[in-house]
XYZ file of C-alpha atoms in Angstrom:
721
model
C 0.000 0.000 0.000
C 2.716 2.500 0.953
C 4.753 1.618 -2.167
C 1.768 2.214 -4.439
C 1.067 5.597 -2.871
C 4.728 6.657 -3.157
C 4.785 5.657 -6.835
C 1.640 7.675 -7.416
C 3.217 10.739 -5.762
C 6.388 10.425 -7.872
C 4.287 10.133 -11.010
C 2.371 13.258 -10.028
C 5.607 15.170 -9.407
C 7.016 14.169 -12.803
C 3.799 15.248 -14.506
C 4.461 18.898 -13.704
C 6.956 19.008 -16.554
C 4.105 18.690 -19.085
C 1.529 21.281 -20.039
C -1.478 19.046 -20.672
C -4.610 19.763 -18.670
C -4.808 16.141 -17.536
C -1.327 16.320 -16.059
C -2.074 19.647 -14.360
C -5.236 18.195 -12.844
C -3.276 15.204 -11.575
C -0.719 17.457 -9.908
C -3.408 19.544 -8.215
C -5.085 16.357 -7.017
C -1.775 15.309 -5.504
C -1.454 18.618 -3.650
C -4.864 18.131 -2.032
C -3.478 15.033 -0.306
C -0.538 16.908 1.271
C -0.658 17.976 4.921
C 2.078 20.246 6.297
C 1.718 20.252 10.062
C 3.661 20.836 13.231
C 3.479 19.223 16.651
C 3.210 21.928 19.327
C 3.214 21.596 23.108
C 4.729 22.373 26.464
C 7.931 20.527 27.306
C 7.282 16.876 28.330
C 3.697 16.831 27.028
C 4.665 14.068 24.587
C 5.258 15.780 21.225
C 8.193 13.627 20.198
C 6.464 10.428 21.312
C 3.406 11.358 19.223
C 5.696 11.926 16.235
C 7.423 8.577 16.776
C 4.099 6.723 16.881
C 2.955 8.433 13.674
C 6.128 7.330 11.881
C 5.777 3.815 13.280
C 2.147 3.406 12.252
C 2.891 4.826 8.800
C 5.599 2.205 8.320
C 8.495 4.681 8.171
C 10.141 3.034 11.186
C 10.128 -0.601 12.210
C 10.509 -0.080 15.932
C 8.879 2.418 18.266
C 11.493 4.960 19.341
C 11.503 6.139 22.956
C 12.690 9.498 24.313
C 14.073 7.977 27.511
C 16.131 5.471 25.513
C 17.472 8.091 23.084
C 16.148 6.094 20.115
C 13.747 8.597 18.540
C 13.990 9.709 14.917
C 13.409 13.421 15.417
C 15.516 13.917 18.560
C 18.581 12.909 16.566
C 21.135 15.374 17.920
C 23.362 13.980 20.701
C 22.418 16.828 23.055
C 18.705 16.074 22.572
C 19.214 12.434 23.437
C 21.336 13.233 26.470
C 18.981 15.902 27.834
C 15.743 14.117 26.882
C 14.215 17.253 25.303
C 13.667 18.539 21.781
C 16.081 21.365 20.968
C 15.985 21.647 17.176
C 12.858 21.523 15.017
C 13.068 18.333 12.943
C 11.178 17.669 9.711
C 9.952 14.182 8.775
C 7.612 12.838 6.120
C 5.344 9.816 5.866
C 2.390 8.421 3.912
C -0.943 7.653 5.536
C -4.206 6.644 3.857
C -3.163 8.129 0.516
C -1.909 11.377 2.056
C 1.645 12.692 2.325
C 2.178 14.151 5.797
C 5.111 16.551 6.146
C 5.559 16.940 9.883
C 7.802 19.184 11.994
C 8.432 18.189 15.605
C 9.037 21.479 17.438
C 10.736 22.182 20.792
C 8.625 22.784 23.874
C 11.146 24.699 25.979
C 10.788 28.490 26.036
C 14.488 28.974 25.221
C 13.874 27.477 21.783
C 10.644 29.323 20.962
C 12.304 30.828 17.883
C 12.503 27.335 16.343
C 8.719 27.108 16.782
C 8.257 30.558 15.212
C 10.218 29.638 12.097
C 8.348 26.360 11.745
C 4.902 27.920 12.122
C 5.763 30.399 9.360
C 5.743 27.575 6.777
C 3.071 25.220 8.173
C -0.552 24.868 7.092
C -1.821 23.205 10.271
C -0.765 21.911 13.673
C -1.516 19.340 16.350
C -1.392 20.865 19.834
C -0.535 18.199 22.431
C -1.681 18.629 26.038
C -0.948 16.624 29.162
C -4.185 15.012 30.399
C -3.191 15.780 34.008
C -1.764 19.289 33.686
C -3.999 20.567 30.863
C -2.840 23.872 29.375
C 0.651 24.650 30.701
C 2.562 27.939 30.302
C 4.468 27.048 27.150
C 1.343 25.414 25.691
C -0.263 28.826 25.909
C 2.767 30.533 24.356
C 2.947 28.264 21.301
C -0.829 28.537 20.904
C -0.511 32.318 20.710
C 2.305 31.936 18.180
C 0.009 29.794 16.025
C -2.741 32.422 16.410
C -0.417 35.078 14.999
C 0.275 32.959 11.946
C -3.367 31.906 11.505
C -2.474 28.201 11.627
C -5.521 25.886 12.064
C -5.129 23.377 14.891
C -6.565 20.229 16.361
C -5.869 19.234 19.974
C -4.645 15.883 21.276
C -4.953 15.285 25.020
C -2.089 12.869 25.689
C -1.155 10.653 28.642
C -4.719 9.555 29.370
C -3.255 6.533 31.174
C -1.635 8.674 33.905
C -2.991 8.910 37.438
C -5.187 11.994 37.628
C -5.827 12.157 33.864
C -9.104 13.932 33.125
C -10.244 14.756 29.582
C -13.025 17.090 30.725
C -10.627 19.105 32.910
C -8.164 19.408 30.017
C -10.948 20.570 27.695
C -12.066 23.118 30.300
C -8.516 24.483 30.575
C -8.385 24.861 26.774
C -11.618 26.851 26.885
C -10.550 29.037 29.803
C -6.905 29.745 28.911
C -6.820 29.562 25.117
C -10.376 30.784 24.397
C -11.369 28.766 21.333
C -14.477 26.563 21.419
C -13.120 23.052 22.180
C -15.174 20.285 20.537
C -14.370 16.880 22.038
C -15.136 14.216 19.436
C -14.161 11.258 21.623
C -15.120 9.701 24.958
C -12.411 7.769 26.869
C -12.924 4.061 27.474
C -11.528 3.414 30.950
C -9.745 5.815 33.300
C -6.099 6.347 34.201
C -4.262 3.000 34.215
C -7.344 1.229 32.835
C -7.549 3.500 29.777
C -7.913 1.155 26.804
C -9.448 3.248 24.025
C -11.998 5.810 22.924
C -15.529 6.077 21.638
C -15.686 7.966 18.321
C -18.670 10.277 18.753
C -19.041 10.787 14.982
C -19.392 7.112 14.058
C -20.542 5.995 17.524
C -18.067 3.126 17.473
C -15.577 2.068 20.157
C -11.871 1.916 19.267
C -9.691 -0.069 21.666
C -6.042 -1.111 21.644
C -4.052 -3.930 23.157
C -0.489 -3.589 24.451
C 1.188 -5.517 21.647
C 4.360 -4.153 20.050
C 3.010 -4.307 16.478
C 0.843 -2.030 14.360
C -2.279 -4.214 14.455
C -3.420 -3.553 18.030
C -6.517 -1.516 17.047
C -9.921 -3.139 17.553
C -13.230 -1.581 16.464
C -16.577 -2.550 17.914
C -19.879 -1.292 19.319
C -19.986 1.185 22.178
C -19.813 -0.640 25.540
C -23.243 -0.792 27.160
C -22.074 1.064 30.272
C -20.917 4.000 28.125
C -23.802 4.116 25.647
C -25.920 6.670 27.504
C -22.918 8.943 28.143
C -21.784 8.662 24.516
C -25.261 9.551 23.212
C -25.428 12.519 25.600
C -22.037 13.809 24.450
C -22.974 13.359 20.797
C -26.082 15.496 21.322
C -23.974 18.185 23.028
C -21.480 18.036 20.135
C -24.283 18.443 17.578
C -25.690 21.415 19.479
C -22.285 23.107 19.797
C -21.479 22.675 16.096
C -24.955 23.835 15.020
C -24.460 27.002 17.039
C -21.281 27.796 15.099
C -21.959 26.572 11.541
C -24.878 27.871 9.397
C -25.275 24.724 7.252
C -25.166 22.503 10.329
C -27.708 24.755 12.048
C -30.135 24.356 9.148
C -29.943 20.562 9.298
C -30.171 20.581 13.083
C -33.398 22.614 13.006
C -34.876 20.224 10.499
C -33.822 16.908 12.092
C -32.765 17.879 15.676
C -29.509 16.003 14.942
C -26.603 16.103 12.510
C -25.583 13.380 10.101
C -22.019 12.117 10.302
C -21.158 13.690 6.936
C -22.571 17.091 7.899
C -20.837 17.010 11.277
C -17.469 16.085 9.727
C -17.760 18.812 7.070
C -18.710 21.390 9.693
C -15.780 20.383 11.937
C -13.434 20.828 8.980
C -14.816 24.303 8.222
C -14.625 25.370 11.868
C -11.040 24.105 12.135
C -9.996 26.048 9.036
C -11.635 29.250 10.273
C -10.224 28.872 13.789
C -13.660 29.271 15.386
C -13.318 25.922 17.135
C -10.724 23.251 17.837
C -11.400 19.514 17.534
C -10.193 17.650 20.641
C -9.069 14.014 20.619
C -7.421 11.956 23.347
C -5.121 9.002 23.818
C -1.819 7.730 25.163
C 0.968 7.995 22.594
C 3.423 6.093 24.792
C 1.090 3.070 24.858
C 0.204 3.556 21.170
C -3.460 4.327 21.883
C -5.380 6.957 19.965
C -2.797 7.738 17.260
C -4.726 6.265 14.295
C -7.799 8.466 14.980
C -5.430 11.423 15.337
C -4.004 10.726 11.874
C -7.525 10.386 10.503
C -8.401 13.777 12.020
C -5.267 15.331 10.481
C -6.294 14.215 7.005
C -9.976 15.041 7.537
C -9.856 18.424 9.279
C -6.501 20.139 8.682
C -6.029 22.018 5.385
C -4.014 21.074 2.328
C -1.795 23.695 0.626
C -4.723 24.433 -1.704
C -7.032 25.218 1.228
C -4.908 27.978 2.768
C -4.911 31.589 1.483
C -2.555 32.459 -1.356
C 0.889 33.534 -0.196
C 1.556 37.274 -0.266
C 4.804 39.048 -1.008
C 6.317 42.268 -2.309
C 7.169 42.620 -5.988
C 10.812 43.567 -6.620
C 13.290 43.606 -9.493
C 13.874 45.228 -12.846
C 10.890 43.396 -14.360
C 8.498 45.323 -12.092
C 7.215 48.715 -13.231
C 8.705 51.641 -11.311
C 5.461 52.549 -9.589
C 4.744 48.917 -8.665
C 7.961 48.250 -6.745
C 7.041 46.862 -3.345
C 3.401 46.310 -4.326
C 1.697 43.332 -2.700
C 1.353 40.281 -4.946
C -0.585 37.070 -4.272
C 0.426 33.672 -5.598
C -1.727 30.579 -5.195
C -0.373 27.049 -4.738
C -0.050 26.354 -8.470
C 2.721 23.984 -9.650
C 2.641 25.696 -13.056
C 3.123 29.164 -11.564
C 6.421 30.990 -11.003
C 8.610 29.409 -8.342
C 8.238 30.965 -4.875
C 9.858 29.302 -1.849
C 10.814 30.437 1.658
C 13.981 29.368 3.465
C 12.963 28.533 7.040
C 15.988 26.620 8.319
C 19.673 26.349 7.493
C 21.960 23.574 8.721
C 25.681 24.263 8.213
C 28.084 21.374 8.728
C 31.694 20.678 7.844
C 30.520 18.518 4.928
C 28.102 21.008 3.402
C 25.142 23.318 3.739
C 21.561 22.079 3.926
C 18.832 24.633 3.196
C 15.223 23.814 4.131
C 12.481 25.236 1.888
C 8.719 25.491 1.819
C 7.488 25.734 -1.776
C 4.412 27.929 -2.110
C 4.107 28.056 -5.912
C 5.816 26.567 -8.938
C 8.026 23.526 -9.402
C 11.658 23.116 -8.360
C 13.900 20.716 -10.282
C 17.417 19.506 -9.722
C 19.823 21.760 -11.612
C 17.518 24.801 -11.634
C 18.925 28.290 -11.164
C 16.911 30.343 -8.669
C 17.066 33.920 -7.464
C 17.485 34.917 -3.842
C 15.109 37.869 -4.058
C 16.294 39.186 -0.696
C 19.875 39.769 -1.863
C 19.600 39.595 -5.667
C 22.066 36.673 -5.796
C 21.432 33.647 -8.032
C 21.877 30.115 -6.713
C 21.951 26.696 -8.369
C 20.049 23.744 -6.936
C 22.433 20.772 -6.994
C 20.207 18.238 -5.175
C 16.694 18.087 -3.732
C 16.094 15.940 -0.643
C 13.031 14.669 1.156
C 13.891 14.950 4.833
C 13.587 12.321 7.531
C 15.231 14.159 10.462
C 18.954 13.413 9.977
C 18.476 11.096 6.961
C 17.408 12.088 3.464
C 16.037 10.623 0.240
C 16.956 12.297 -3.030
C 14.246 13.324 -5.508
C 14.369 14.998 -8.900
C 11.755 17.681 -8.232
C 9.377 19.240 -5.726
C 6.098 21.063 -6.314
C 4.017 23.732 -4.599
C 3.098 22.606 -1.093
C 6.221 20.503 -0.540
C 8.708 20.923 2.312
C 12.161 19.792 1.189
C 15.853 20.433 1.736
C 18.258 21.449 -1.031
C 22.012 21.300 -1.503
C 23.888 23.858 -3.575
C 22.496 27.064 -2.097
C 25.580 28.810 -0.732
C 24.435 32.089 0.794
C 20.665 32.205 1.366
C 19.873 32.909 5.016
C 16.828 31.934 7.056
C 13.913 34.065 5.886
C 15.220 34.463 2.316
C 12.860 34.031 -0.637
C 14.028 31.804 -3.501
C 12.073 32.406 -6.686
C 12.115 32.197 -10.458
C 14.638 34.741 -11.839
C 11.994 36.136 -14.174
C 9.355 36.656 -11.465
C 11.040 37.907 -8.274
C 8.963 38.194 -5.108
C 9.997 38.786 -1.494
C 7.973 36.953 1.172
C 7.729 38.182 4.739
C 10.457 36.409 6.757
C 9.837 34.782 10.155
C 10.047 37.158 13.108
C 13.212 36.687 15.158
C 12.966 37.129 18.926
C 15.180 39.652 20.683
C 17.979 37.997 22.722
C 17.796 38.528 26.485
C 20.839 36.699 27.884
C 24.487 37.331 27.012
C 27.760 35.525 27.727
C 31.338 36.307 26.778
C 32.903 33.523 24.681
C 36.656 33.195 24.181
C 39.013 30.554 22.866
C 41.188 29.120 25.609
C 44.180 29.150 23.247
C 44.937 32.251 21.199
C 45.700 30.107 18.138
C 42.034 29.005 18.126
C 40.633 32.543 17.932
C 39.939 32.348 14.199
C 38.358 28.888 14.542
C 36.045 30.262 17.230
C 35.037 33.150 14.969
C 34.096 30.674 12.210
C 32.162 28.491 14.685
C 30.193 31.455 16.049
C 29.373 32.684 12.530
C 28.078 29.218 11.661
C 25.946 29.154 14.804
C 24.383 32.534 14.017
C 23.694 31.420 10.452
C 21.831 28.336 11.635
C 19.941 30.095 14.448
C 19.052 33.778 13.813
C 18.007 34.195 17.462
C 21.690 33.857 18.418
C 23.513 37.162 18.009
C 27.300 37.421 17.906
C 29.062 40.755 18.387
C 32.301 42.201 19.716
C 32.108 44.334 22.848
C 33.602 47.723 21.887
C 34.978 48.297 25.394
C 36.463 44.916 26.279
C 37.104 43.509 22.801
C 35.468 40.228 23.887
C 33.228 38.210 21.588
C 29.741 38.226 23.052
C 27.060 35.631 22.331
C 23.415 36.550 23.059
C 20.407 34.237 23.074
C 16.937 33.591 24.456
C 17.929 31.947 27.728
C 20.578 30.230 29.787
C 19.823 26.807 28.303
C 19.822 28.257 24.795
C 23.374 29.554 25.249
C 24.514 26.414 27.055
C 23.365 24.277 24.117
C 25.010 26.641 21.619
C 28.384 26.548 23.372
C 28.238 22.780 23.732
C 27.482 22.516 20.008
C 30.665 24.478 19.264
C 32.693 22.085 21.402
C 31.214 18.986 19.765
C 31.249 20.173 16.148
C 34.795 21.585 16.266
C 37.085 18.963 17.699
C 39.823 20.335 19.895
C 38.316 23.813 20.175
C 38.325 24.711 23.861
C 35.936 27.517 24.801
C 35.877 29.665 27.931
C 32.459 31.123 28.805
C 31.859 34.117 31.059
C 28.984 34.438 33.523
C 25.650 35.074 31.782
C 24.468 38.691 31.622
C 20.944 39.856 30.853
C 20.084 42.426 28.196
C 18.921 45.573 29.965
C 16.829 48.391 28.531
C 16.401 52.010 29.549
C 13.223 54.058 29.610
C 11.972 57.465 30.728
C 10.130 57.994 33.975
C 9.856 61.787 33.684
C 10.420 63.707 30.448
C 11.331 67.246 29.390
C 9.618 69.842 27.234
C 10.936 72.495 24.892
C 14.433 71.069 24.520
C 16.226 73.115 21.849
C 19.156 71.930 19.796
C 20.883 73.835 17.009
C 23.227 71.935 14.691
C 25.684 74.126 12.790
C 28.696 72.860 10.873
C 30.847 74.826 8.434
C 34.063 73.326 7.093
C 34.280 74.697 3.567
C 31.718 74.403 0.814
C 28.096 73.763 1.678
C 27.526 73.798 5.425
C 24.999 72.073 7.682
C 22.274 73.852 9.597
C 19.289 72.496 11.496
C 17.407 73.609 14.579
C 14.849 71.439 16.361
C 12.701 71.805 19.462
C 11.434 68.545 20.966
C 9.328 67.313 23.872
C 10.198 63.908 25.374
C 7.659 61.997 27.483
C 7.068 58.404 28.637
C 4.652 56.285 26.641
C 1.346 55.432 28.261
C 1.109 52.085 30.009
C 3.309 50.162 32.458
C 7.009 51.032 32.387
C 8.833 48.643 30.110
C 5.671 47.078 28.694
C 6.386 48.556 25.290
C 9.715 46.775 24.786
C 10.216 45.839 21.152
C 8.143 48.678 19.744
C 8.200 51.370 22.436
C 8.820 54.514 20.408
C 6.316 57.018 19.033
C 7.298 60.091 17.027
C 4.953 62.967 16.213
C 5.232 66.477 14.791
C 3.134 69.520 15.707
C 5.185 71.979 13.646
C 3.050 74.515 11.753
C 3.740 77.138 9.160
C 6.342 75.060 7.319
C 9.072 75.959 9.803
C 10.380 72.403 9.328
C 9.484 70.917 5.907
C 7.921 67.450 5.877
C 10.975 65.795 4.334
C 13.103 67.133 7.178
C 10.569 65.906 9.756
C 11.229 62.341 8.549
C 14.961 62.960 8.906
C 14.451 64.148 12.498
C 12.525 60.949 13.261
C 15.319 58.831 11.748
C 17.861 60.681 13.913
C 15.792 60.066 17.037
C 15.633 56.354 16.235
C 19.423 56.361 15.899
C 19.678 57.847 19.402
C 17.604 54.977 20.874
C 20.489 52.548 20.365
C 22.315 53.763 23.481
C 20.814 55.296 26.618
C 22.574 57.569 29.110
C 22.499 55.151 32.071
C 24.664 52.393 30.658
C 24.539 52.453 26.883
C 21.534 50.088 26.742
C 18.793 50.388 24.086
C 16.024 52.846 25.022
C 12.317 52.009 24.850
C 8.988 53.376 26.034
C 9.136 57.035 25.044
C 7.271 59.552 22.930
C 9.109 62.333 21.066
C 7.217 65.325 19.679
C 8.826 67.815 17.294
C 7.253 71.156 18.242
C 9.338 73.731 16.379
C 12.499 74.286 14.388
C 14.317 76.434 11.900
C 16.010 75.946 8.527
C 18.590 77.700 6.364
C 17.920 78.327 2.699
C 21.217 76.762 1.595
C 22.718 74.766 4.453
C 19.728 72.705 5.625
C 19.543 69.085 4.461
C 18.286 65.643 5.448
C 21.690 64.849 6.917
C 21.730 68.018 8.999
C 18.279 67.364 10.464
C 19.019 63.692 11.082
C 22.139 64.693 12.995
C 20.168 67.347 14.884
C 17.442 64.859 15.828
C 19.968 62.299 17.078
C 21.939 64.794 19.158
C 18.828 66.548 20.477
C 17.316 63.331 21.811
C 20.602 62.204 23.348
C 20.944 65.516 25.179
C 17.272 65.508 26.187
C 17.533 62.023 27.692
C 20.376 63.210 29.905
C 17.986 65.818 31.274
C 15.168 63.270 31.790
C 14.728 60.984 34.767
C 15.756 57.608 33.298
C 14.963 54.135 34.620
C 16.970 50.963 34.050
C 14.844 47.975 32.973
C 15.627 44.277 33.276
C 13.930 41.282 31.626
C 11.498 39.389 33.845
C 9.945 35.984 33.335
C 6.872 34.217 34.618
C 8.022 31.107 36.463
C 5.826 28.114 37.218
C 7.432 25.858 39.830
C 5.892 22.424 40.446
C 6.958 20.971 43.807
C 5.699 18.608 46.528
C 3.319 20.259 48.986
C 5.813 19.990 51.843
C 8.399 22.006 49.870
C 6.121 24.942 48.987
C 7.218 27.092 51.934
C 10.904 26.789 51.132
C 10.299 27.488 47.440
C 8.259 30.608 48.237
C 11.045 31.905 50.466
C 13.656 31.212 47.807
C 11.621 33.022 45.136
C 11.218 36.022 47.439
C 14.998 36.080 47.987
C 15.373 36.198 44.191
C 13.178 39.319 44.052
C 10.233 37.293 42.788
C 6.614 38.453 43.043
C 4.464 35.402 43.770
C 1.241 35.390 41.738
C -0.385 32.348 43.296
C -0.144 28.727 44.350
C -2.390 26.060 42.827
C -2.517 22.794 44.839
C -2.982 19.635 42.802
C -3.017 16.474 44.903
C 0.377 15.899 46.478
C 1.990 18.702 44.479
C 1.485 22.427 44.022
C 2.216 24.792 41.130
C 3.646 28.103 42.323
C 3.555 30.978 39.828
C 5.795 34.032 40.229
C 7.324 36.838 38.180
C 11.096 36.840 38.707
C 13.954 38.851 37.170
C 15.722 36.681 34.628
C 19.125 37.505 36.119
C 18.065 35.893 39.408
C 17.256 32.557 37.752
C 20.768 31.667 36.654
C 21.555 28.388 38.389
C 17.995 28.039 39.727
C 17.577 24.512 38.338
C 20.383 23.214 40.574
C 19.097 25.119 43.608
C 15.543 23.806 43.116
C 16.702 20.199 42.775
C 18.704 20.564 45.976
C 15.790 22.133 47.861
C 13.243 19.511 46.753
C 15.478 16.397 46.673
C 15.218 16.341 42.886
C 11.399 16.345 42.785
C 10.857 19.978 41.783
C 10.585 21.251 38.210
C 10.042 24.687 36.748
C 9.230 26.363 33.443
C 9.528 29.976 32.349
C 8.126 32.268 29.715
C 9.033 35.912 28.933
C 6.984 38.547 30.780
C 8.538 41.734 29.392
C 10.711 44.222 31.273
C 10.458 45.789 34.737
C 12.381 48.549 36.552
C 15.520 47.482 38.400
C 15.367 48.453 42.092
C 18.128 50.855 43.104
C 19.497 48.359 45.640
C 19.898 45.692 42.938
C 21.866 47.837 40.454
C-alpha cells in the first residue's frame, strides 16, 4: 500500500513538466493530499512520542522509538538524546491513507521558541498536544498564541490519558478558559487512568480499543460498551448542538432533524477548524500507542491542504516590475505551473556542506535549476533536492508547490530568504526573530584558536538567527546573546562537539537591559551648525520627550512614538522624517549604561532651517543629538527582563520554594494545589534565575521542576543595580 502511494506521488511530481490539462489536474489532485503540520506543546507533554508513533504506524520506522532510551527519529542530535528534550525543530515525512504528511516536531522549551516561530511560518496546520493531568501549561499557551499570529488551524490531542489523575473534561475546560477557542471533544475515553484502553468515536458511535502488543495491528473496532452508551449519546447530542451554534449549514440541518448526520458534522468540523472558530479535541496515550490512528484520521480530515490555505503574499521587486509597482503586494496561489516561490525557514551548516530547508508555495523546483534569492539579488543553483527524515534524506528529482524539502547547492541564502524564479522575483515576509535577552562572553582558551572560534560562532548565528554574535567595543570580547541560559549552554556545547579540539571559555551570563523614561522634558532646543568649507549644515529642532502610556517597560520591542506639531512650514515634511530617523538612531544607546532605550514619545514642536545649508543629513544629525541631550535631562529608569516562572513541587516544599523566590526578588502570583503537588507561579527577574535549576533540585530532593516564559521588562530596584 505504501509503495503504491509513493509511486503515485512520484508520477504526479514528474507530470508537472508537461503542459497538458490532464497532467495539471493530476498534480493539483496530488497537492490536495498533502498535509504540512507541526506538533506543538509544552515541554514533556509528549510531542516527540506522538511523532514517533505516527512514523511507526505509517511504516516509516520498524521499531517504536523512545525518548528515555534516546532512540527517537526526530531527537537525533546527541544533546537532545542526552537531555531528553527537543532542541531543534526536525522535519519528517510519511504516507498515511493516501496522504503525504510533512511533519515538523518542534521544541517545547521556552528557550527554543524561535525554532517554533520559524516552523509555524511555513506550516498549514498543527496538532497541539496537552498533558491530560496538567492541561494547558505555560508554554502550551505561548505556542498557541504563536500559532494564532500565523493563523495556523489546529486540532488538539490530550495525551497521557493513562496517567494517574488524567481527566479529559478538565483538560478541555482548561483549553476553553486559557486559550479561548471553542473546544469540541469528538471522543469519549474508554476506561480511566491506568485502565484507559481506548476511545468512543462520537461521529461514528463506534468504540476503538487497543491492546499492548508491540506491532501495528493492536486496534480493535466494535460497538460502544453498554455502560458507556448513555454517556456517549449525551455527548454526541452536546457536540451536535455546539457545532450547530457555530456553523450555518449545520444549524439548518439541526433545526430540520434535531440532529446532525455524520457527513454534515465532519464537514462542519473541517470548516470550523480552518476558520479557527473551534478546535477539535481528541485523546489518547501515545506512549502506549493508543489513539494515534484516529489522530491521523483527524489530520487528514480536518486540517487544510496547501490548496485550502490563502494564497501567499509578497512584495514585488526587481527590474521586471514597473517603477510605480515596486514593493506592491502580490498574491500567488499554490499552483505547480506558476512561477517558483519558496521560503527558506531553516539552514543547517556542517563541515561537509550546507543544507537549506524550503517550503514551496508556488511553482516547481527541479534539480539543476537556477533560482534567485530575491532578498539579496544573488542567483543560486540547486544541486540536489532531498526529502527529509530528520537526519536522513532521500533524493528526488523535483518538488512542487506545497512541498517541504531540503536542497544542496544554495551557498548564501539565510533563514527568511525568498528563492524564486529569476523572471518573477517576489519577497515573502520572513519569520520574526525574537530579541535575545541573555548574554555571555565567549573566548578561545588558546589564542591560536581565535579564528576557529570566529568561524564556529558565525556558523551558529547562520543556523539560528536568534543567536547574536558581536564584539564588545569596550572589552574587545566576543559576546554571544540568546533567548535563555539553556539556549546559550546548548550553543556553546554545540561548538565544542562540532569543532574537535576547540576549547571555549564562557563568562557568567548577563541579561540584556533596557532604559526608559520615567519623567520627560519639554521644549528642549538643539541647534546643529557645521561649516568646514563648501556647503555647510544647519538644522534647529525643538522637541518634547515623554514616557509612553502604560506600564514602564511594557512597550519593549516597539516602544517609540514620534509625532510632529510643527506649523507654518518651519520644518518641511521631508526634514521631519529625517528628524525621526535621527531620534531612532539615538535609541540605540541610553545615558544610564549604553543600553537600548524604549517606552518614550518624542514630539517635534518647532524648528528652523537655512535656505542653503539645511539638508536631510543636517536634520538627522540634529534629531539624534537633540534626543541624546534631552535624555540626559530626563529621569531615566533601568529595565531588566522578567519571566513568569511556574514551579511544580511537593506540597511539603512549597514554603521553602516561596522563600527562595522572594529572595530572588520574585513576586508570587499564586499557588495552585494539585493532589500531592502544588504549582507556584511568580514573576522573577531573569538575572536571578541563573543556576535556579540546581538550587531547586537541591531544595526539593530532585522532585521539583520549573518552566519559564518571557513577561517583558520591569524597573531594576536601586538596591539591585
